[in-house]
Tab-separated table of C-alpha atoms in Angstrom:
chain	number	residue	atom	x	y	z
I	1	UNK	CA	-16.936	29.877	-4.298
I	2	UNK	CA	-15.120	31.581	-1.454
I	3	UNK	CA	-15.186	34.933	-3.263
I	4	UNK	CA	-18.976	34.838	-3.352
I	5	UNK	CA	-19.096	34.083	0.370
I	6	UNK	CA	-16.661	36.693	1.579
I	7	UNK	CA	-17.051	39.689	-0.731
I	8	UNK	CA	-20.236	40.996	1.008
I	9	UNK	CA	-18.527	40.678	4.385
I	10	UNK	CA	-15.542	42.628	3.129
I	11	UNK	CA	-17.843	45.411	1.922
I	12	UNK	CA	-19.650	45.597	5.273
I	13	UNK	CA	-16.348	45.655	7.122
I	14	UNK	CA	-15.095	48.542	4.987
I	15	UNK	CA	-18.344	50.444	5.587
I	16	UNK	CA	-18.088	50.007	9.350
I	17	UNK	CA	-14.515	51.229	9.407
I	18	UNK	CA	-15.294	54.286	7.305
I	19	UNK	CA	-18.276	55.309	9.409
I	20	UNK	CA	-16.929	54.627	12.869
I	21	UNK	CA	-15.483	58.120	13.405
I	22	UNK	CA	-18.552	59.843	11.977
I	23	UNK	CA	-20.845	58.348	14.603
I	24	UNK	CA	-23.280	56.996	12.044
I	25	UNK	CA	-26.560	56.013	13.814
I	26	UNK	CA	-26.811	52.881	11.647
I	27	UNK	CA	-23.492	51.630	12.926
I	28	UNK	CA	-24.939	49.569	15.772
I	29	UNK	CA	-27.441	47.842	13.496
I	30	UNK	CA	-24.811	47.098	10.850
I	31	UNK	CA	-22.442	45.778	13.491
I	32	UNK	CA	-25.106	43.361	14.664
I	33	UNK	CA	-25.764	42.199	11.081
I	34	UNK	CA	-22.031	41.813	10.496
I	35	UNK	CA	-21.603	39.617	13.592
I	36	UNK	CA	-24.575	37.455	12.548
I	37	UNK	CA	-23.123	37.059	9.061
I	38	UNK	CA	-19.779	36.046	10.515
I	39	UNK	CA	-21.486	33.405	12.624
I	40	UNK	CA	-23.424	32.119	9.622
I	41	UNK	CA	-20.475	31.869	7.276
I	42	UNK	CA	-18.183	30.659	10.016
I	43	UNK	CA	-20.499	27.698	10.535
I	44	UNK	CA	-20.078	26.558	6.918
I	45	UNK	CA	-17.586	23.721	6.666
I	46	UNK	CA	-16.051	22.693	3.379
I	47	UNK	CA	-15.814	18.951	3.842
I	48	UNK	CA	-12.844	17.074	2.482
I	49	UNK	CA	-13.593	14.327	0.004
I	50	UNK	CA	-14.380	11.080	1.820
I	51	UNK	CA	-13.395	7.908	-0.026
I	52	UNK	CA	-15.579	4.813	-0.097
I	53	UNK	CA	-14.448	1.945	2.174
I	54	UNK	CA	-14.812	-1.507	0.616
I	55	UNK	CA	-13.589	-5.031	1.218
I	56	UNK	CA	-12.785	-5.525	-2.481
I	57	UNK	CA	-11.027	-3.570	-5.202
I	58	UNK	CA	-13.187	-1.176	-7.191
I	59	UNK	CA	-12.128	-2.937	-10.410
I	60	UNK	CA	-10.155	-6.103	-11.174
I	61	UNK	CA	-8.249	-4.521	-14.065
I	62	UNK	CA	-5.145	-3.224	-12.266
I	63	UNK	CA	-2.785	-1.020	-14.275
I	64	UNK	CA	-0.175	-0.030	-11.706
I	65	UNK	CA	0.764	-0.316	-8.036
I	66	UNK	CA	2.715	2.142	-5.892
I	67	UNK	CA	3.776	2.730	-2.296
I	68	UNK	CA	3.493	6.088	-0.552
I	69	UNK	CA	6.006	7.615	1.842
I	70	UNK	CA	4.221	6.042	4.839
I	71	UNK	CA	4.357	2.530	3.394
I	72	UNK	CA	0.729	2.203	2.265
I	73	UNK	CA	0.139	0.365	-1.011
I	74	UNK	CA	-1.961	2.161	-3.651
I	75	UNK	CA	-3.548	0.379	-6.600
I	76	UNK	CA	-4.450	2.028	-9.906
I	77	UNK	CA	-7.467	0.386	-11.528
I	78	UNK	CA	-9.595	1.011	-14.597
I	79	UNK	CA	-12.272	2.399	-12.271
I	80	UNK	CA	-10.903	3.971	-9.115
I	81	UNK	CA	-7.733	4.508	-7.103
I	82	UNK	CA	-7.518	2.112	-4.143
I	83	UNK	CA	-5.523	2.518	-0.920
I	84	UNK	CA	-4.929	-0.876	0.670
I	85	UNK	CA	-5.313	-1.655	4.388
I	86	UNK	CA	-4.688	-5.375	4.010
I	87	UNK	CA	-8.236	-6.720	3.811
I	88	UNK	CA	-10.105	-3.581	2.787
I	89	UNK	CA	-9.583	-0.495	0.677
I	90	UNK	CA	-10.321	3.199	0.551
I	91	UNK	CA	-11.627	3.865	-2.969
I	92	UNK	CA	-11.043	7.274	-4.567
I	93	UNK	CA	-13.258	8.023	-7.556
I	94	UNK	CA	-12.911	11.002	-9.858
I	95	UNK	CA	-15.311	13.921	-9.858
I	96	UNK	CA	-14.801	16.480	-12.598
I	97	UNK	CA	-16.289	19.281	-10.483
I	98	UNK	CA	-14.535	18.420	-7.203
I	99	UNK	CA	-10.890	19.447	-7.424
I	100	UNK	CA	-10.029	17.558	-4.238
I	101	UNK	CA	-10.534	14.282	-6.107
I	102	UNK	CA	-8.521	12.541	-8.789
I	103	UNK	CA	-9.272	13.982	-12.260
I	104	UNK	CA	-10.705	10.681	-13.483
I	105	UNK	CA	-11.593	7.242	-12.159
I	106	UNK	CA	-9.518	5.695	-14.951
I	107	UNK	CA	-6.102	5.531	-13.247
I	108	UNK	CA	-3.080	4.724	-15.422
I	109	UNK	CA	0.108	5.287	-13.415
I	110	UNK	CA	1.463	5.952	-9.894
I	111	UNK	CA	4.780	7.404	-8.742
I	112	UNK	CA	6.154	8.591	-5.378
I	113	UNK	CA	8.773	11.290	-5.857
I	114	UNK	CA	11.813	12.133	-3.726
I	115	UNK	CA	9.762	14.581	-1.602
I	116	UNK	CA	7.215	11.919	-0.695
I	117	UNK	CA	4.483	13.234	-3.005
I	118	UNK	CA	2.410	10.537	-4.654
I	119	UNK	CA	1.730	11.413	-8.283
I	120	UNK	CA	-1.305	9.999	-10.072
I	121	UNK	CA	-1.649	9.725	-13.867
I	122	UNK	CA	-5.147	9.405	-15.332
I	123	UNK	CA	-6.810	9.577	-18.728
I	124	UNK	CA	-7.807	13.209	-18.110
I	125	UNK	CA	-4.757	14.678	-16.400
I	126	UNK	CA	-2.519	14.369	-13.364
I	127	UNK	CA	-2.816	15.105	-9.671
I	128	UNK	CA	-0.733	14.697	-6.524
I	129	UNK	CA	-1.223	13.718	-2.914
I	130	UNK	CA	1.223	15.876	-0.980
I	131	UNK	CA	3.004	14.123	1.880
I	132	UNK	CA	1.117	14.668	5.124
I	133	UNK	CA	-2.159	15.722	3.439
I	134	UNK	CA	-5.390	13.898	2.643
I	135	UNK	CA	-6.642	15.700	-0.448
I	136	UNK	CA	-5.462	15.612	-4.049
I	137	UNK	CA	-4.172	18.627	-5.964
I	138	UNK	CA	-4.696	18.773	-9.706
I	139	UNK	CA	-2.122	20.183	-12.081
I	140	UNK	CA	-3.191	22.539	-14.864
I	141	UNK	CA	-1.593	22.981	-18.259
I	142	UNK	CA	0.142	26.155	-19.394
I	143	UNK	CA	-2.991	28.270	-19.929
I	144	UNK	CA	-3.953	27.686	-16.290
I	145	UNK	CA	-7.310	26.107	-17.011
I	146	UNK	CA	-6.905	22.860	-18.953
I	147	UNK	CA	-5.910	19.589	-17.369
I	148	UNK	CA	-7.705	17.072	-19.577
I	149	UNK	CA	-4.935	15.105	-21.286
I	150	UNK	CA	-4.006	11.448	-21.133
I	151	UNK	CA	-0.957	10.864	-18.926
I	152	UNK	CA	0.931	7.586	-18.603
I	153	UNK	CA	3.557	8.067	-15.910
I	154	UNK	CA	6.273	10.101	-14.188
I	155	UNK	CA	10.036	10.173	-13.864
I	156	UNK	CA	12.578	12.349	-12.025
I	157	UNK	CA	15.406	13.500	-14.267
I	158	UNK	CA	17.973	16.327	-14.047
I	159	UNK	CA	16.393	17.638	-10.806
I	160	UNK	CA	13.000	17.875	-12.481
I	161	UNK	CA	9.750	16.026	-11.963
I	162	UNK	CA	8.489	15.043	-15.395
I	163	UNK	CA	5.276	13.565	-16.705
I	164	UNK	CA	4.852	11.847	-20.048
I	165	UNK	CA	1.661	11.399	-21.996
I	166	UNK	CA	-0.391	12.764	-24.880
I	167	UNK	CA	1.512	15.430	-26.772
I	168	UNK	CA	4.957	14.777	-25.338
I	169	UNK	CA	7.024	15.332	-22.194
I	170	UNK	CA	5.902	17.743	-19.465
I	171	UNK	CA	7.522	19.355	-16.419
I	172	UNK	CA	5.549	19.711	-13.183
I	173	UNK	CA	5.846	22.654	-10.800
I	174	UNK	CA	4.534	21.427	-7.453
I	175	UNK	CA	4.464	24.907	-5.911
I	176	UNK	CA	2.146	26.440	-8.515
I	177	UNK	CA	0.421	23.143	-9.449
I	178	UNK	CA	1.330	23.874	-13.044
I	179	UNK	CA	2.420	21.555	-15.818
I	180	UNK	CA	4.382	22.818	-18.830
I	181	UNK	CA	5.073	21.076	-22.125
I	182	UNK	CA	8.852	20.718	-22.635
I	183	UNK	CA	9.175	18.284	-25.544
I	184	UNK	CA	6.344	18.356	-28.041
I	185	UNK	CA	5.464	15.253	-30.053
I	186	UNK	CA	2.595	16.395	-32.219
I	187	UNK	CA	-0.296	13.958	-32.468
I	188	UNK	CA	1.546	11.266	-30.477
I	189	UNK	CA	1.726	10.039	-26.895
I	190	UNK	CA	4.860	9.223	-24.898
I	191	UNK	CA	4.107	5.846	-23.336
I	192	UNK	CA	7.349	5.115	-21.454
I	193	UNK	CA	10.551	6.800	-20.237
I	194	UNK	CA	13.804	5.709	-18.578
I	195	UNK	CA	17.193	7.189	-17.725
I	196	UNK	CA	19.843	5.326	-19.681
I	197	UNK	CA	23.428	4.439	-18.727
I	198	UNK	CA	24.527	7.320	-20.988
I	199	UNK	CA	22.694	9.720	-18.579
I	200	UNK	CA	20.213	10.651	-21.274
I	201	UNK	CA	16.474	10.391	-20.809
I	202	UNK	CA	15.019	7.994	-23.358
I	203	UNK	CA	11.347	8.220	-24.261
I	204	UNK	CA	9.192	6.309	-26.705
I	205	UNK	CA	5.834	6.783	-28.390
I	206	UNK	CA	5.825	3.096	-29.386
I	207	UNK	CA	7.011	3.558	-32.997
I	208	UNK	CA	10.115	5.657	-32.299
I	209	UNK	CA	12.562	6.550	-29.536
I	210	UNK	CA	14.043	9.900	-28.627
I	211	UNK	CA	17.083	10.801	-26.542
I	212	UNK	CA	16.738	13.868	-24.281
I	213	UNK	CA	19.653	15.671	-22.605
I	214	UNK	CA	19.706	17.307	-19.154
I	215	UNK	CA	18.387	20.591	-20.592
I	216	UNK	CA	15.385	18.684	-21.933
I	217	UNK	CA	16.456	19.130	-25.543
I	218	UNK	CA	16.136	16.198	-27.965
I	219	UNK	CA	19.491	14.871	-29.173
I	220	UNK	CA	18.408	12.014	-31.424
I	221	UNK	CA	15.284	10.427	-32.828
I	222	UNK	CA	15.218	6.799	-33.960
I	223	UNK	CA	12.496	5.152	-36.032
I	224	UNK	CA	11.634	1.492	-35.538
I	225	UNK	CA	9.611	-1.149	-37.294
I	226	UNK	CA	5.943	-0.187	-36.802
I	227	UNK	CA	5.258	-3.803	-35.818
I	228	UNK	CA	7.652	-3.530	-32.877
I	229	UNK	CA	5.551	-1.080	-30.848
I	230	UNK	CA	7.916	-0.275	-27.970
I	231	UNK	CA	5.638	-0.469	-24.937
I	232	UNK	CA	8.195	-0.210	-22.164
I	233	UNK	CA	11.847	0.680	-21.587
I	234	UNK	CA	14.193	-0.639	-18.913
I	235	UNK	CA	17.819	0.016	-18.080
I	236	UNK	CA	20.615	-2.517	-17.875
I	237	UNK	CA	24.253	-1.968	-16.961
I	238	UNK	CA	25.270	-1.408	-20.574
I	239	UNK	CA	22.162	-0.318	-22.429
I	240	UNK	CA	18.386	-0.549	-22.585
I	241	UNK	CA	15.804	-3.260	-22.966
I	242	UNK	CA	12.904	-2.549	-25.304
I	243	UNK	CA	9.693	-4.396	-24.483
I	244	UNK	CA	7.437	-5.023	-27.486
I	245	UNK	CA	4.420	-7.193	-28.356
I	246	UNK	CA	6.950	-9.528	-29.987
I	247	UNK	CA	9.533	-10.037	-27.280
I	248	UNK	CA	12.412	-7.995	-25.868
I	249	UNK	CA	15.168	-6.262	-27.831
I	250	UNK	CA	18.514	-5.143	-26.482
I	251	UNK	CA	19.439	-1.538	-27.359
I	252	UNK	CA	22.996	-0.176	-27.366
I	253	UNK	CA	22.940	3.493	-26.305
I	254	UNK	CA	26.376	4.083	-27.856
I	255	UNK	CA	25.909	2.924	-31.444
I	256	UNK	CA	22.084	2.858	-31.326
I	257	UNK	CA	21.794	-0.703	-32.607
I	258	UNK	CA	19.325	-3.374	-31.494
I	259	UNK	CA	19.733	-7.110	-31.085
I	260	UNK	CA	17.331	-9.936	-30.107
I	261	UNK	CA	17.193	-11.599	-26.692
I	262	UNK	CA	15.993	-14.964	-25.422
I	263	UNK	CA	12.618	-13.337	-24.724
I	264	UNK	CA	11.437	-14.126	-28.233
I	265	UNK	CA	8.653	-12.981	-30.513
I	266	UNK	CA	6.137	-15.329	-28.864
I	267	UNK	CA	6.052	-13.047	-25.809
I	268	UNK	CA	3.749	-10.042	-25.496
I	269	UNK	CA	5.639	-7.651	-23.194
I	270	UNK	CA	3.706	-5.022	-21.202
I	271	UNK	CA	6.246	-3.869	-18.607
I	272	UNK	CA	9.842	-4.494	-17.495
I	273	UNK	CA	10.979	-3.877	-13.913
I	274	UNK	CA	14.678	-3.681	-13.034
I	275	UNK	CA	15.488	-5.150	-9.611
I	276	UNK	CA	18.350	-4.161	-7.301
I	277	UNK	CA	20.515	-7.089	-8.382
I	278	UNK	CA	20.137	-6.287	-12.091
I	279	UNK	CA	17.572	-8.993	-12.786
I	280	UNK	CA	14.520	-8.005	-14.820
I	281	UNK	CA	10.909	-8.952	-14.132
I	282	UNK	CA	8.955	-8.991	-17.380
I	283	UNK	CA	5.174	-8.598	-17.160
I	284	UNK	CA	3.632	-10.253	-20.192
I	285	UNK	CA	0.144	-10.490	-21.610
I	286	UNK	CA	0.381	-14.175	-22.448
I	287	UNK	CA	3.132	-15.841	-20.362
I	288	UNK	CA	2.692	-14.445	-16.860
I	289	UNK	CA	5.886	-13.045	-15.355
I	290	UNK	CA	9.307	-13.972	-16.705
I	291	UNK	CA	12.539	-13.500	-14.767
I	292	UNK	CA	15.202	-12.335	-17.206
I	293	UNK	CA	18.943	-12.369	-16.545
I	294	UNK	CA	20.433	-9.837	-19.015
I	295	UNK	CA	23.992	-11.024	-18.347
I	296	UNK	CA	23.300	-14.673	-19.199
I	297	UNK	CA	20.422	-13.824	-21.584
I	298	UNK	CA	18.284	-16.464	-19.879
I	299	UNK	CA	14.715	-16.599	-18.600
I	300	UNK	CA	12.933	-18.492	-15.828
I	301	UNK	CA	9.761	-18.294	-13.740
I	302	UNK	CA	11.451	-18.156	-10.336
I	303	UNK	CA	13.095	-15.350	-8.379
I	304	UNK	CA	14.637	-16.472	-5.067
I	305	UNK	CA	11.726	-18.059	-3.139
I	306	UNK	CA	9.044	-16.731	-5.469
I	307	UNK	CA	7.577	-19.017	-8.117
I	308	UNK	CA	5.585	-16.992	-10.636
I	309	UNK	CA	4.023	-20.175	-11.994
I	310	UNK	CA	1.700	-19.926	-8.984
I	311	UNK	CA	-0.086	-16.930	-10.517
I	312	UNK	CA	-3.686	-17.685	-11.513
I	313	UNK	CA	-3.479	-15.658	-14.727
I	314	UNK	CA	-1.053	-15.071	-17.580
I	315	UNK	CA	-2.370	-11.581	-18.372
I	316	UNK	CA	-0.039	-9.324	-16.394
I	317	UNK	CA	-0.189	-5.564	-16.906
I	318	UNK	CA	2.500	-4.369	-14.495
I	319	UNK	CA	4.810	-5.409	-11.655
I	320	UNK	CA	6.042	-3.441	-8.614
I	321	UNK	CA	8.826	-3.963	-6.046
I	322	UNK	CA	8.079	-2.413	-2.635
I	323	UNK	CA	10.534	-1.218	0.010
I	324	UNK	CA	10.229	-4.529	1.894
I	325	UNK	CA	11.230	-6.448	-1.245
I	326	UNK	CA	7.761	-7.841	-1.823
I	327	UNK	CA	6.629	-8.105	-5.422
I	328	UNK	CA	3.166	-6.850	-6.340
I	329	UNK	CA	1.627	-8.066	-9.561
I	330	UNK	CA	-0.987	-6.085	-11.518
I	331	UNK	CA	-3.279	-8.255	-13.602
I	332	UNK	CA	-5.749	-7.583	-16.382
I	333	UNK	CA	-8.637	-9.432	-14.744
I	334	UNK	CA	-7.637	-10.779	-11.302
I	335	UNK	CA	-6.832	-7.632	-9.332
I	336	UNK	CA	-3.487	-7.380	-7.552
I	337	UNK	CA	-1.394	-10.276	-6.246
I	338	UNK	CA	1.295	-10.065	-3.564
I	339	UNK	CA	4.287	-12.381	-4.048
I	340	UNK	CA	6.474	-12.437	-0.938
I	341	UNK	CA	10.082	-13.594	-0.911
I	342	UNK	CA	9.538	-14.635	2.728
I	343	UNK	CA	6.312	-16.674	2.604
I	344	UNK	CA	6.955	-18.417	5.929
I	345	UNK	CA	6.786	-15.207	7.917
I	346	UNK	CA	4.594	-13.034	5.722
I	347	UNK	CA	0.851	-13.439	6.124
I	348	UNK	CA	-0.988	-13.821	2.837
I	349	UNK	CA	-4.187	-15.136	4.454
I	350	UNK	CA	-6.764	-12.379	4.068
I	351	UNK	CA	-9.482	-14.630	5.479
I	352	UNK	CA	-7.513	-14.757	8.737
I	353	UNK	CA	-7.287	-10.968	8.813
I	354	UNK	CA	-11.007	-10.667	8.161
I	355	UNK	CA	-11.903	-13.263	10.828
I	356	UNK	CA	-10.156	-11.319	13.608
I	357	UNK	CA	-10.646	-7.812	12.227
I	358	UNK	CA	-12.733	-6.596	15.201
I	359	UNK	CA	-11.075	-8.767	17.839
I	360	UNK	CA	-8.666	-7.405	20.467
I	361	UNK	CA	-5.842	-9.884	19.834
I	362	UNK	CA	-3.144	-10.083	22.513
I	363	UNK	CA	-1.047	-13.119	21.488
I	364	UNK	CA	-0.665	-15.407	18.464
I	365	UNK	CA	1.341	-18.647	18.412
I	366	UNK	CA	1.527	-21.443	15.793
I	367	UNK	CA	1.289	-25.133	16.616
I	368	UNK	CA	3.256	-27.955	14.983
I	369	UNK	CA	0.620	-28.348	12.253
I	370	UNK	CA	0.764	-24.710	11.158
I	371	UNK	CA	-2.507	-23.735	12.847
I	372	UNK	CA	-2.796	-20.746	15.173
I	373	UNK	CA	-3.709	-20.298	18.826
I	374	UNK	CA	-4.863	-16.731	19.318
I	375	UNK	CA	-5.287	-15.009	22.682
I	376	UNK	CA	-7.795	-12.171	22.974
I	377	UNK	CA	-8.581	-9.426	25.450
I	378	UNK	CA	-12.248	-10.263	25.954
I	379	UNK	CA	-13.078	-13.640	24.363
I	380	UNK	CA	-10.467	-16.012	25.709
I	381	UNK	CA	-8.578	-18.266	23.293
I	382	UNK	CA	-9.316	-18.912	19.631
I	383	UNK	CA	-8.027	-21.823	17.577
I	384	UNK	CA	-7.717	-21.019	13.863
I	385	UNK	CA	-7.475	-23.864	11.350
I	386	UNK	CA	-5.363	-22.334	8.567
I	387	UNK	CA	-6.286	-25.061	6.087
I	388	UNK	CA	-10.056	-24.810	6.447
I	389	UNK	CA	-10.260	-21.173	7.523
I	390	UNK	CA	-12.395	-22.052	10.576
I	391	UNK	CA	-12.090	-20.882	14.177
I	392	UNK	CA	-13.181	-22.217	17.563
I	393	UNK	CA	-13.308	-20.202	20.801
I	394	UNK	CA	-12.473	-21.383	24.308
I	395	UNK	CA	-13.643	-19.182	27.179
I	396	UNK	CA	-15.803	-19.229	30.305
I	397	UNK	CA	-18.955	-19.541	28.179
I	398	UNK	CA	-17.848	-22.237	25.747
I	399	UNK	CA	-15.281	-24.410	27.567
I	400	UNK	CA	-15.854	-26.367	30.828
I	401	UNK	CA	-12.139	-26.034	31.603
I	402	UNK	CA	-12.502	-22.235	31.838
I	403	UNK	CA	-16.005	-21.864	33.310
I	404	UNK	CA	-14.663	-20.834	36.734
I	405	UNK	CA	-13.309	-17.556	35.358
I	406	UNK	CA	-15.367	-14.372	35.466
I	407	UNK	CA	-13.335	-12.715	32.712
I	408	UNK	CA	-11.661	-14.040	29.566
I	409	UNK	CA	-8.498	-11.984	29.273
I	410	UNK	CA	-5.438	-13.718	27.782
I	411	UNK	CA	-2.367	-11.748	28.792
I	412	UNK	CA	0.310	-14.233	27.701
I	413	UNK	CA	0.417	-17.634	26.031
I	414	UNK	CA	2.879	-20.221	24.732
I	415	UNK	CA	2.982	-23.852	23.582
I	416	UNK	CA	5.601	-26.095	25.193
I	417	UNK	CA	7.445	-28.984	23.540
I	418	UNK	CA	4.713	-31.417	24.698
I	419	UNK	CA	2.000	-29.389	22.990
I	420	UNK	CA	0.575	-27.995	26.246
I	421	UNK	CA	-0.810	-24.489	26.357
I	422	UNK	CA	0.557	-22.239	29.109
I	423	UNK	CA	-1.723	-19.250	29.503
I	424	UNK	CA	-1.677	-16.118	31.620
I	425	UNK	CA	-5.476	-16.074	32.039
I	426	UNK	CA	-6.832	-13.084	33.966
I	427	UNK	CA	-4.778	-13.157	37.193
I	428	UNK	CA	-3.861	-16.848	37.045
I	429	UNK	CA	-1.463	-19.129	35.260
I	430	UNK	CA	-3.144	-22.187	33.752
I	431	UNK	CA	-1.847	-25.186	31.819
I	432	UNK	CA	-4.193	-26.850	29.327
I	433	UNK	CA	-3.953	-29.841	27.026
I	434	UNK	CA	-5.760	-29.606	23.655
I	435	UNK	CA	-7.519	-32.859	22.773
I	436	UNK	CA	-8.397	-33.234	19.116
I	437	UNK	CA	-11.135	-35.686	18.062
I	438	UNK	CA	-11.170	-37.679	14.804
I	439	UNK	CA	-13.594	-35.102	13.357
I	440	UNK	CA	-11.169	-32.288	14.156
I	441	UNK	CA	-13.146	-30.858	17.089
I	442	UNK	CA	-10.978	-29.636	19.973
I	443	UNK	CA	-11.575	-29.727	23.717
I	444	UNK	CA	-9.358	-28.134	26.349
I	445	UNK	CA	-8.413	-30.201	29.385
I	446	UNK	CA	-7.233	-28.259	32.432
I	447	UNK	CA	-3.977	-29.829	33.713
I	448	UNK	CA	-3.019	-27.284	36.351
I	449	UNK	CA	-4.009	-23.934	37.747
I	450	UNK	CA	-1.611	-21.628	39.614
I	451	UNK	CA	-3.922	-19.022	41.175
I	452	UNK	CA	-1.170	-17.107	42.971
I	453	UNK	CA	0.395	-15.812	39.747
I	454	UNK	CA	-0.553	-12.217	39.087
I	455	UNK	CA	-0.073	-10.317	35.817
I	456	UNK	CA	1.883	-12.878	33.819
I	457	UNK	CA	3.721	-10.945	31.094
I	458	UNK	CA	6.112	-13.557	29.677
I	459	UNK	CA	6.350	-17.352	29.430
I	460	UNK	CA	9.218	-19.379	27.930
I	461	UNK	CA	10.550	-22.945	27.936
I	462	UNK	CA	14.259	-23.675	28.444
I	463	UNK	CA	16.305	-26.589	27.018
I	464	UNK	CA	15.609	-28.677	30.150
I	465	UNK	CA	11.849	-28.466	29.632
I	466	UNK	CA	11.357	-26.024	32.505
I	467	UNK	CA	8.859	-23.230	32.136
I	468	UNK	CA	9.935	-19.710	33.104
I	469	UNK	CA	7.105	-17.366	34.024
I	470	UNK	CA	7.693	-13.623	34.271
I	471	UNK	CA	5.315	-11.339	36.155
I	472	UNK	CA	5.190	-7.576	36.224
I	473	UNK	CA	5.446	-7.237	40.023
I	474	UNK	CA	6.591	-10.526	41.608
I	475	UNK	CA	9.640	-11.544	39.640
I	476	UNK	CA	10.356	-14.836	37.868
I	477	UNK	CA	8.921	-18.263	38.651
I	478	UNK	CA	10.268	-21.574	37.383
I	479	UNK	CA	8.085	-24.662	36.940
I	480	UNK	CA	9.650	-28.037	36.261
I	481	UNK	CA	8.745	-30.564	33.574
I	482	UNK	CA	6.352	-32.295	36.001
I	483	UNK	CA	4.267	-29.082	36.084
I	484	UNK	CA	5.252	-28.398	39.691
I	485	UNK	CA	6.502	-25.153	41.139
I	486	UNK	CA	10.291	-25.306	41.540
I	487	UNK	CA	11.552	-21.938	42.783
I	488	UNK	CA	11.275	-18.196	42.203
I	489	UNK	CA	13.603	-15.293	41.592
I	490	UNK	CA	12.061	-12.254	43.235
I	491	UNK	CA	12.764	-8.600	42.598
I	492	UNK	CA	15.094	-6.977	45.106
């Protein structure tokens, strides 16, 4: 495209240069045309691909989840690549003719390499999102033109970035955006790969396994029962685990023997994830997620504070462990599910996020019943009922207790041990008592107003029940348990 735009300009430029010394009478006219052409072509902008922004995933069949170098979660679906923002997503669809997009909308695997590049495997090739950029780069096969092959995933091994898929094992050159076949498996696809405790790379095409050394040369090929269908490989301290449609097998990388595990033939295994402590999370197609202890050869449904019995589906396609130790579950028909090991402090309530998406929130505090009092910049105070997902606002327009205020700016807020709200409201300090009716409706009762407080930036209660109020220009003020001013500590 760019060659067609710029080649006429290059010709004109050469002509002008060659005729400048000869005093050609057409020079002035050509110069004018040249300047006009520059202005025309300079005004053409090649727009970067703009993803669609949606509140839901593009498809509920999730195949993989990954995290980029900036911490964003990406979700590979059967129809679109989704970048998560908590309660909405950027959706990247494939366009065969637009090389700034993913090669296909059918996304199979995700991987962030040691340089921070996010690699994307699709059913028609691979691409990468370079760290710090916003457009995808496709990788071409050896002849420099083809990129349409099914890829399943990536792995870093022996200082190389490798991709596995249809035809074998490939090496990627990020500088030239080229992909070269290193280990050919004619007519077969490599579905999984892992570095073993013997420092070999082990790959499988489901019916056999192959050991690869650091020069990317095969060292051994092992045939298995065709009914086993090795779908996934995982590393343990002493060997490998082979995930099959009929349970998990233990593989000894020294003598190349297999043995059964407690994950028996009634379990359809899709993926095995090795955690930092050596435990294995097994994503199954019929039993949800199993937690496997390879040392004790035992299984359960719980990992620390996470109970995988809470999942709403048993059809799990993949599982991912992010840098904050949250577990993301890919499902066949329910989208992605976040399982946090710290549920008390991690917000899983997307309705809450959606409710205050466009609100300027300044403070959030929980009450004794687990509900939230939320201070805002422009709309006063909101009460959010976490059980029912409802909210109620209190400000100069909706609450008689606050009607005297001309603005509804909450700068600071806290609940004391008696359940009273202390609020830095505009340029005042107020104390309110929430009164809850039998129907659950709340009214605010004004207990006290301290109009001389200006710019309250911090409020706290001490063990004696006194309230300490910090301002940004007048020091500290202490109010006793009778809600009366006690004394102040002024700035010197």
